Amino acid sequence: MTTEKTAWGWGLASLDEAGNTLDVWYPQLHLGEAPDTAARPNHGFDAFVHDDADARGVRRAAVFTISQLDEPIRNAADAYLRLHLLSLRMARPNTLNLDGIFDSLTNVVWTNYGPFAVTGFAQRRLTMMADVLRPGSRQPSPSLNVLSIDKIPRMVDYVVPSGVRIADANRVRLGAYLSEGTTVMHAGFVNFNAGTLGSSMVEGRISQGVVVGDGSDIGGGASTMGTLSGGGKLRNSIGEHSLVGANAGIGISLGDHCVVEAGLYVTAGTKISLYDKRKAAVGEPFDVVKGAELSGKDNILYIRNSITGAIEARPRAKGIELNAELHRN
């Protein structure tokens, strides 16, 4: 986790004809106070910067950005800088002020030829196709494919972190924090300001604000409730060597060595019976608590009793162990 309050760097910005910033790419960023104008390094974008709009209706410019990390986001360049910091592993999720991020960004048509403005896209598409198909064109392909329409692009078009596997790049957004040893499978999804703090298997969804500890597994179809899912400002997390089973979900935090059985969704308001071996032997009822009271506690197996239908929390002595060979990236 960075303790620095400032970050800076040169970025290559894409601007539409109205002057809106569609994206900014920062190949390198720095933490700490920015140098004075005379002492700033050269941006190195000379071959890419152009004042005239290309066939997409986009021009490119070098921008020098200074971001005050504990203050609200000021503009799109500032937003992109903070998203890059996360994906570059220079700042962990939930350590940066991301207030104002959606107001600072605009919807963009993301394509295999880069970003387009939404307004006028159909005509720009025709112009691009005509430019690509002209005699002697050296463009690699005449096809223009729309990847998404969103405010935040996929991570791998800007940052390719070392030591990770990502089966479907479309499902990891810029601003995701993926530690070495992480595997994101085809159905896995990692939002911005979320991610893994060690080797993890991601087959389900890691929502905004959620972090997953070393050695933990998010099963296929599993879900973690984040701050963009109606959870207010509550930030859930998953500890080390824990498992959220296939098609299960959590609206509370899991501690270390916890398991949520497949298909079970545990929220803060879920009524949970505290399994007691002594009481079970004599037929006494178990104590019942809300899920919020167990949030973050270690060594718990959450399971639905197949006879009574009650959700139970049972003690668990040992956590899961991931396949070390699989995660040796």
Coordinates of C-alpha atoms in Angstrom, one line a residue:
M1 CA 0.0 0.0 0.0
T2 CA 1.4 3.3 -1.0
T3 CA 1.7 6.1 1.6
E4 CA 2.5 8.7 -1.1
K5 CA -0.1 11.4 -1.6
T6 CA 1.0 12.4 -5.1
A7 CA 1.7 10.6 -8.4
W8 CA 2.7 11.9 -11.8
G9 CA 3.6 10.9 -15.3
W10 CA 3.3 11.6 -19.0
G11 CA 0.3 10.1 -20.8
L12 CA -0.8 9.7 -24.4
A13 CA -4.3 11.0 -24.6
S14 CA -7.0 10.4 -27.3
L15 CA -9.3 13.4 -27.8
D16 CA -12.4 13.5 -29.9
E17 CA -13.4 16.5 -32.1
A18 CA -15.3 18.1 -29.2
G19 CA -12.1 18.0 -27.1
N20 CA -13.4 15.2 -24.8
T21 CA -10.7 12.8 -23.5
L22 CA -11.5 9.3 -24.6
D23 CA -8.6 7.6 -22.9
V24 CA -5.0 8.2 -21.6
W25 CA -2.3 5.6 -21.6
Y26 CA 0.6 6.0 -19.0
P27 CA 3.5 3.6 -19.9
Q28 CA 5.2 4.7 -16.7
L29 CA 4.2 6.4 -13.5
H30 CA 6.0 7.8 -10.5
L31 CA 5.0 8.3 -6.9
G32 CA 6.0 11.4 -4.9
E33 CA 6.2 15.1 -5.8
A34 CA 6.4 15.9 -9.5
P35 CA 9.5 17.7 -10.8
D36 CA 9.4 21.3 -12.0
T37 CA 8.6 21.9 -15.6
A38 CA 12.3 22.3 -16.6
A39 CA 13.2 19.1 -14.9
R40 CA 10.5 16.9 -16.4
P41 CA 11.7 14.0 -18.6
N42 CA 10.7 13.9 -22.2
H43 CA 7.4 12.2 -22.9
G44 CA 8.7 10.1 -25.8
F45 CA 5.4 10.2 -27.7
D46 CA 6.7 12.3 -30.7
A47 CA 5.9 9.6 -33.2
F48 CA 2.3 9.3 -32.0
V49 CA 1.2 12.8 -31.3
H50 CA -0.7 14.5 -34.1
D51 CA -2.9 17.7 -34.2
D52 CA -5.1 16.5 -37.0
A53 CA -7.9 14.0 -36.4
D54 CA -7.5 10.6 -37.9
A55 CA -10.1 8.4 -39.6
R56 CA -11.7 7.8 -36.2
G57 CA -12.1 11.5 -35.6
V58 CA -9.5 11.3 -32.9
R59 CA -6.3 13.3 -32.3
R60 CA -3.6 12.3 -29.9
A61 CA -1.7 14.6 -27.4
A62 CA 0.9 14.2 -24.7
V63 CA -0.4 15.2 -21.3
F64 CA 1.6 15.7 -18.1
T65 CA -0.6 14.7 -15.2
I66 CA -0.1 15.3 -11.5
S67 CA -2.6 13.5 -9.2
Q68 CA -3.3 14.3 -5.6
L69 CA -4.3 10.8 -4.5
D70 CA -6.3 11.7 -1.4
E71 CA -8.4 14.3 -3.2
P72 CA -11.4 13.7 -5.5
I73 CA -10.6 13.0 -9.1
R74 CA -10.4 16.2 -11.2
N75 CA -10.7 15.1 -14.8
A76 CA -10.3 12.1 -17.2
A77 CA -6.5 12.2 -17.2
D78 CA -6.5 12.1 -13.4
A79 CA -8.9 9.2 -13.4
Y80 CA -6.8 7.2 -15.9
L81 CA -3.7 7.8 -13.8
R82 CA -5.3 6.4 -10.7
L83 CA -6.6 3.4 -12.6
H84 CA -3.1 2.7 -14.0
L85 CA -1.6 3.0 -10.5
L86 CA -3.9 0.1 -9.4
S87 CA -3.2 -2.2 -12.4
L88 CA 0.5 -1.4 -12.2
R89 CA 0.4 -2.6 -8.5
M90 CA 1.6 0.8 -7.3
A91 CA -1.4 1.2 -5.1
R92 CA -3.7 -1.4 -3.6
P93 CA -7.5 -1.3 -3.9
N94 CA -9.3 1.1 -1.5
T95 CA -6.2 3.2 -0.9
L96 CA -6.9 5.9 -3.5
N97 CA -9.7 8.5 -3.5
L98 CA -11.8 7.6 -6.5
D99 CA -14.7 10.0 -5.8
G100 CA -15.9 11.6 -9.1
I101 CA -14.5 8.9 -11.4
F102 CA -17.7 8.3 -13.3
D103 CA -18.4 12.0 -13.7
S104 CA -14.8 12.5 -15.0
L105 CA -15.1 9.8 -17.7
T106 CA -17.2 9.6 -20.8
N107 CA -18.8 6.7 -22.6
V108 CA -16.5 5.4 -25.3
V109 CA -16.9 2.9 -28.2
W110 CA -13.9 0.6 -27.6
T111 CA -12.8 -1.2 -30.8
N112 CA -9.9 -3.2 -32.2
Y113 CA -8.7 0.1 -33.7
G114 CA -8.9 2.0 -30.4
P115 CA -11.4 4.4 -28.9
F116 CA -14.2 6.2 -30.8
A117 CA -16.6 8.8 -29.6
V118 CA -20.2 7.5 -29.3
T119 CA -21.6 10.5 -31.2
G120 CA -21.3 10.0 -34.9
F121 CA -19.8 6.5 -34.6
A122 CA -21.7 5.1 -37.6
Q123 CA -20.3 7.6 -40.0
R124 CA -16.8 7.2 -38.5
R125 CA -17.1 3.5 -39.0
L126 CA -17.8 4.0 -42.7
T127 CA -14.8 6.4 -42.9
M128 CA -12.6 4.0 -41.2
M129 CA -13.6 1.1 -43.4
A130 CA -13.0 3.2 -46.5
D131 CA -9.6 4.2 -45.2
V132 CA -8.6 0.6 -44.4
L133 CA -9.9 -0.8 -47.7
R134 CA -8.3 1.8 -50.0
P135 CA -5.7 0.5 -52.5
G136 CA -2.3 0.1 -50.9
S137 CA -3.5 0.3 -47.4
R138 CA -1.2 -1.3 -44.8
Q139 CA -3.8 -1.7 -42.1
P140 CA -3.8 -5.3 -40.8
S141 CA -7.5 -5.9 -41.2
P142 CA -10.5 -4.4 -42.9
S143 CA -12.8 -5.4 -40.0
L144 CA -13.7 -3.0 -37.3
N145 CA -15.0 -4.8 -34.2
V146 CA -16.8 -3.1 -31.3
L147 CA -15.5 -4.7 -28.1
S148 CA -17.7 -2.7 -25.7
I149 CA -19.4 0.7 -24.9
D150 CA -18.2 1.7 -21.5
K151 CA -16.5 4.3 -19.5
I152 CA -13.6 2.1 -18.3
P153 CA -11.7 -0.1 -20.8
R154 CA -10.2 -3.6 -20.4
M155 CA -6.9 -3.6 -18.5
V156 CA -4.7 -5.5 -20.9
D157 CA -4.9 -2.8 -23.6
Y158 CA -3.0 -0.5 -21.1
V159 CA -1.3 -2.7 -18.5
V160 CA 0.0 -6.3 -18.8
P161 CA 1.0 -7.4 -15.3
S162 CA 3.6 -10.0 -14.8
G163 CA 2.9 -13.5 -13.4
V164 CA -0.8 -13.7 -14.1
R165 CA -3.0 -15.7 -16.4
I166 CA -6.2 -14.1 -17.9
A167 CA -8.3 -16.4 -20.0
D168 CA -10.7 -13.7 -21.3
A169 CA -9.2 -10.2 -21.4
N170 CA -12.6 -8.6 -21.8
R171 CA -13.5 -9.5 -18.2
V172 CA -10.8 -7.6 -16.4
R173 CA -11.2 -3.8 -16.3
L174 CA -8.4 -1.2 -16.1
G175 CA -7.9 -0.5 -12.4
A176 CA -8.0 -4.2 -11.4
Y177 CA -5.2 -5.2 -9.1
L178 CA -3.9 -8.7 -9.9
S179 CA -1.0 -10.1 -7.8
E180 CA 1.5 -12.6 -9.3
G181 CA 0.2 -16.1 -9.2
T182 CA -3.4 -15.1 -10.0
T183 CA -5.4 -17.0 -12.6
V184 CA -8.6 -15.4 -14.0
M185 CA -10.6 -18.1 -15.8
H186 CA -12.9 -17.5 -18.8
A187 CA -16.0 -16.7 -16.7
G188 CA -14.0 -14.8 -14.1
F189 CA -14.5 -11.0 -13.7
V190 CA -12.4 -8.4 -11.9
N191 CA -13.7 -4.9 -11.6
F192 CA -11.6 -1.7 -11.1
N193 CA -10.4 -1.0 -7.5
A194 CA -10.6 -4.7 -6.7
G195 CA -8.5 -7.7 -7.1
T196 CA -6.1 -10.3 -5.5
L197 CA -3.4 -9.9 -2.9
G198 CA -1.6 -13.1 -3.7
S199 CA -2.0 -16.3 -5.7
S200 CA -5.7 -16.8 -6.3
M201 CA -8.1 -18.7 -8.6
V202 CA -10.8 -16.4 -10.0
E203 CA -13.7 -18.3 -11.7
G204 CA -16.4 -15.9 -10.4
R205 CA -16.9 -12.2 -9.9
I206 CA -14.7 -9.8 -7.8
S207 CA -16.8 -6.7 -7.5
Q208 CA -15.5 -3.1 -7.1
G209 CA -13.9 -2.6 -3.7
V210 CA -13.4 -6.3 -2.9
V211 CA -10.0 -7.8 -2.3
V212 CA -9.1 -11.5 -2.1
G213 CA -6.3 -12.9 0.0
D214 CA -3.5 -15.2 -0.9
G215 CA -4.5 -18.8 -1.7
S216 CA -8.2 -18.2 -2.0
D217 CA -10.6 -19.4 -4.7
I218 CA -13.7 -17.7 -6.2
G219 CA -15.7 -20.6 -7.7
G220 CA -17.4 -20.7 -11.0
G221 CA -20.4 -18.4 -11.1
A222 CA -19.7 -17.1 -7.6
S223 CA -20.3 -13.5 -6.6
T224 CA -18.9 -11.0 -4.2
M225 CA -21.1 -8.0 -3.3
G226 CA -19.2 -4.7 -3.8
T227 CA -20.0 -1.1 -3.2
L228 CA -21.5 -0.7 -6.7
S229 CA -23.9 -3.6 -6.0
G230 CA -26.2 -1.7 -3.6
G231 CA -23.9 -2.4 -0.7
G232 CA -23.4 1.3 0.2
K233 CA -19.9 2.0 1.5
L234 CA -19.4 -1.4 3.1
R235 CA -16.3 -3.0 1.7
N236 CA -16.2 -6.8 1.8
S237 CA -13.1 -8.9 1.5
I238 CA -12.0 -12.5 1.5
G239 CA -9.1 -13.7 3.6
E240 CA -6.4 -16.2 2.9
H241 CA -7.0 -19.9 1.8
S242 CA -10.8 -19.4 1.6
L243 CA -13.3 -20.6 -0.9
V244 CA -16.6 -19.2 -2.2
G245 CA -18.1 -22.3 -3.9
A246 CA -19.6 -22.5 -7.3
N247 CA -22.7 -20.2 -7.8
A248 CA -22.3 -19.1 -4.2
G249 CA -22.0 -15.5 -3.0
I250 CA -21.1 -13.2 -0.1
G251 CA -22.4 -9.9 1.2
I252 CA -20.1 -10.1 4.2
S253 CA -16.4 -10.5 4.6
L254 CA -14.8 -13.9 4.9
G255 CA -11.8 -14.3 7.2
D256 CA -9.0 -16.8 6.7
H257 CA -9.7 -20.5 6.1
C258 CA -13.4 -20.1 5.4
V259 CA -15.7 -21.9 2.9
V260 CA -19.1 -21.0 1.6
E261 CA -20.7 -24.1 0.1
A262 CA -21.8 -24.2 -3.5
G263 CA -25.0 -22.3 -4.3
L264 CA -25.3 -20.6 -0.9
Y265 CA -25.5 -16.8 -0.7
V266 CA -24.6 -15.3 2.7
T267 CA -25.5 -11.6 3.3
A268 CA -25.3 -9.3 6.3
G269 CA -29.0 -10.1 7.2
T270 CA -28.9 -13.8 6.7
K271 CA -30.0 -15.7 9.8
I272 CA -27.2 -18.2 10.6
S273 CA -27.3 -21.1 13.2
L274 CA -24.1 -21.5 15.1
Y275 CA -23.5 -25.2 15.0
D276 CA -22.7 -26.7 18.4
K277 CA -21.7 -30.3 18.6
R278 CA -22.9 -30.7 22.2
K279 CA -26.3 -29.2 21.5
A280 CA -26.7 -31.3 18.4
A281 CA -26.1 -34.4 20.4
V282 CA -28.9 -33.7 22.8
G283 CA -31.3 -32.0 20.3
E284 CA -31.0 -28.5 21.7
P285 CA -31.5 -25.6 19.3
F286 CA -28.5 -23.7 18.1
D287 CA -27.9 -20.0 18.8
V288 CA -28.9 -17.8 15.8
V289 CA -27.1 -14.7 14.6
K290 CA -27.1 -12.4 11.6
G291 CA -24.4 -12.8 9.0
A292 CA -23.0 -9.4 9.9
E293 CA -21.9 -10.7 13.3
L294 CA -19.7 -13.3 11.6
S295 CA -18.2 -10.9 9.0
G296 CA -14.5 -11.3 8.8
K297 CA -14.2 -14.1 11.3
D298 CA -11.8 -17.0 10.5
N299 CA -12.2 -20.8 10.2
I300 CA -15.9 -21.0 9.4
L301 CA -17.8 -23.4 7.0
Y302 CA -21.1 -21.9 5.8
I303 CA -23.4 -24.6 4.8
R304 CA -27.2 -25.2 4.3
N305 CA -28.5 -28.1 6.4
S306 CA -30.0 -30.4 3.7
I307 CA -32.7 -31.7 6.2
T308 CA -33.8 -28.5 8.0
G309 CA -32.9 -26.0 5.3
A310 CA -31.2 -23.8 8.0
I311 CA -28.0 -22.0 7.1
E312 CA -25.3 -23.1 9.6
A313 CA -21.8 -21.9 10.5
R314 CA -19.6 -24.7 11.5
P315 CA -16.0 -24.5 12.7
R316 CA -13.3 -25.4 10.2
A317 CA -9.8 -26.2 11.2
K318 CA -8.0 -25.9 7.9
G319 CA -8.2 -23.8 4.8
I320 CA -8.1 -24.8 1.1
E321 CA -4.9 -25.3 -0.8
L322 CA -4.6 -24.2 -4.4
N323 CA -2.8 -26.2 -7.0
A324 CA 0.7 -24.7 -6.8
E325 CA 1.7 -25.9 -10.3
L326 CA -1.4 -24.2 -11.9
H327 CA -0.6 -20.9 -10.3
R328 CA 3.1 -20.8 -11.0
N329 CA 2.9 -18.1 -13.6

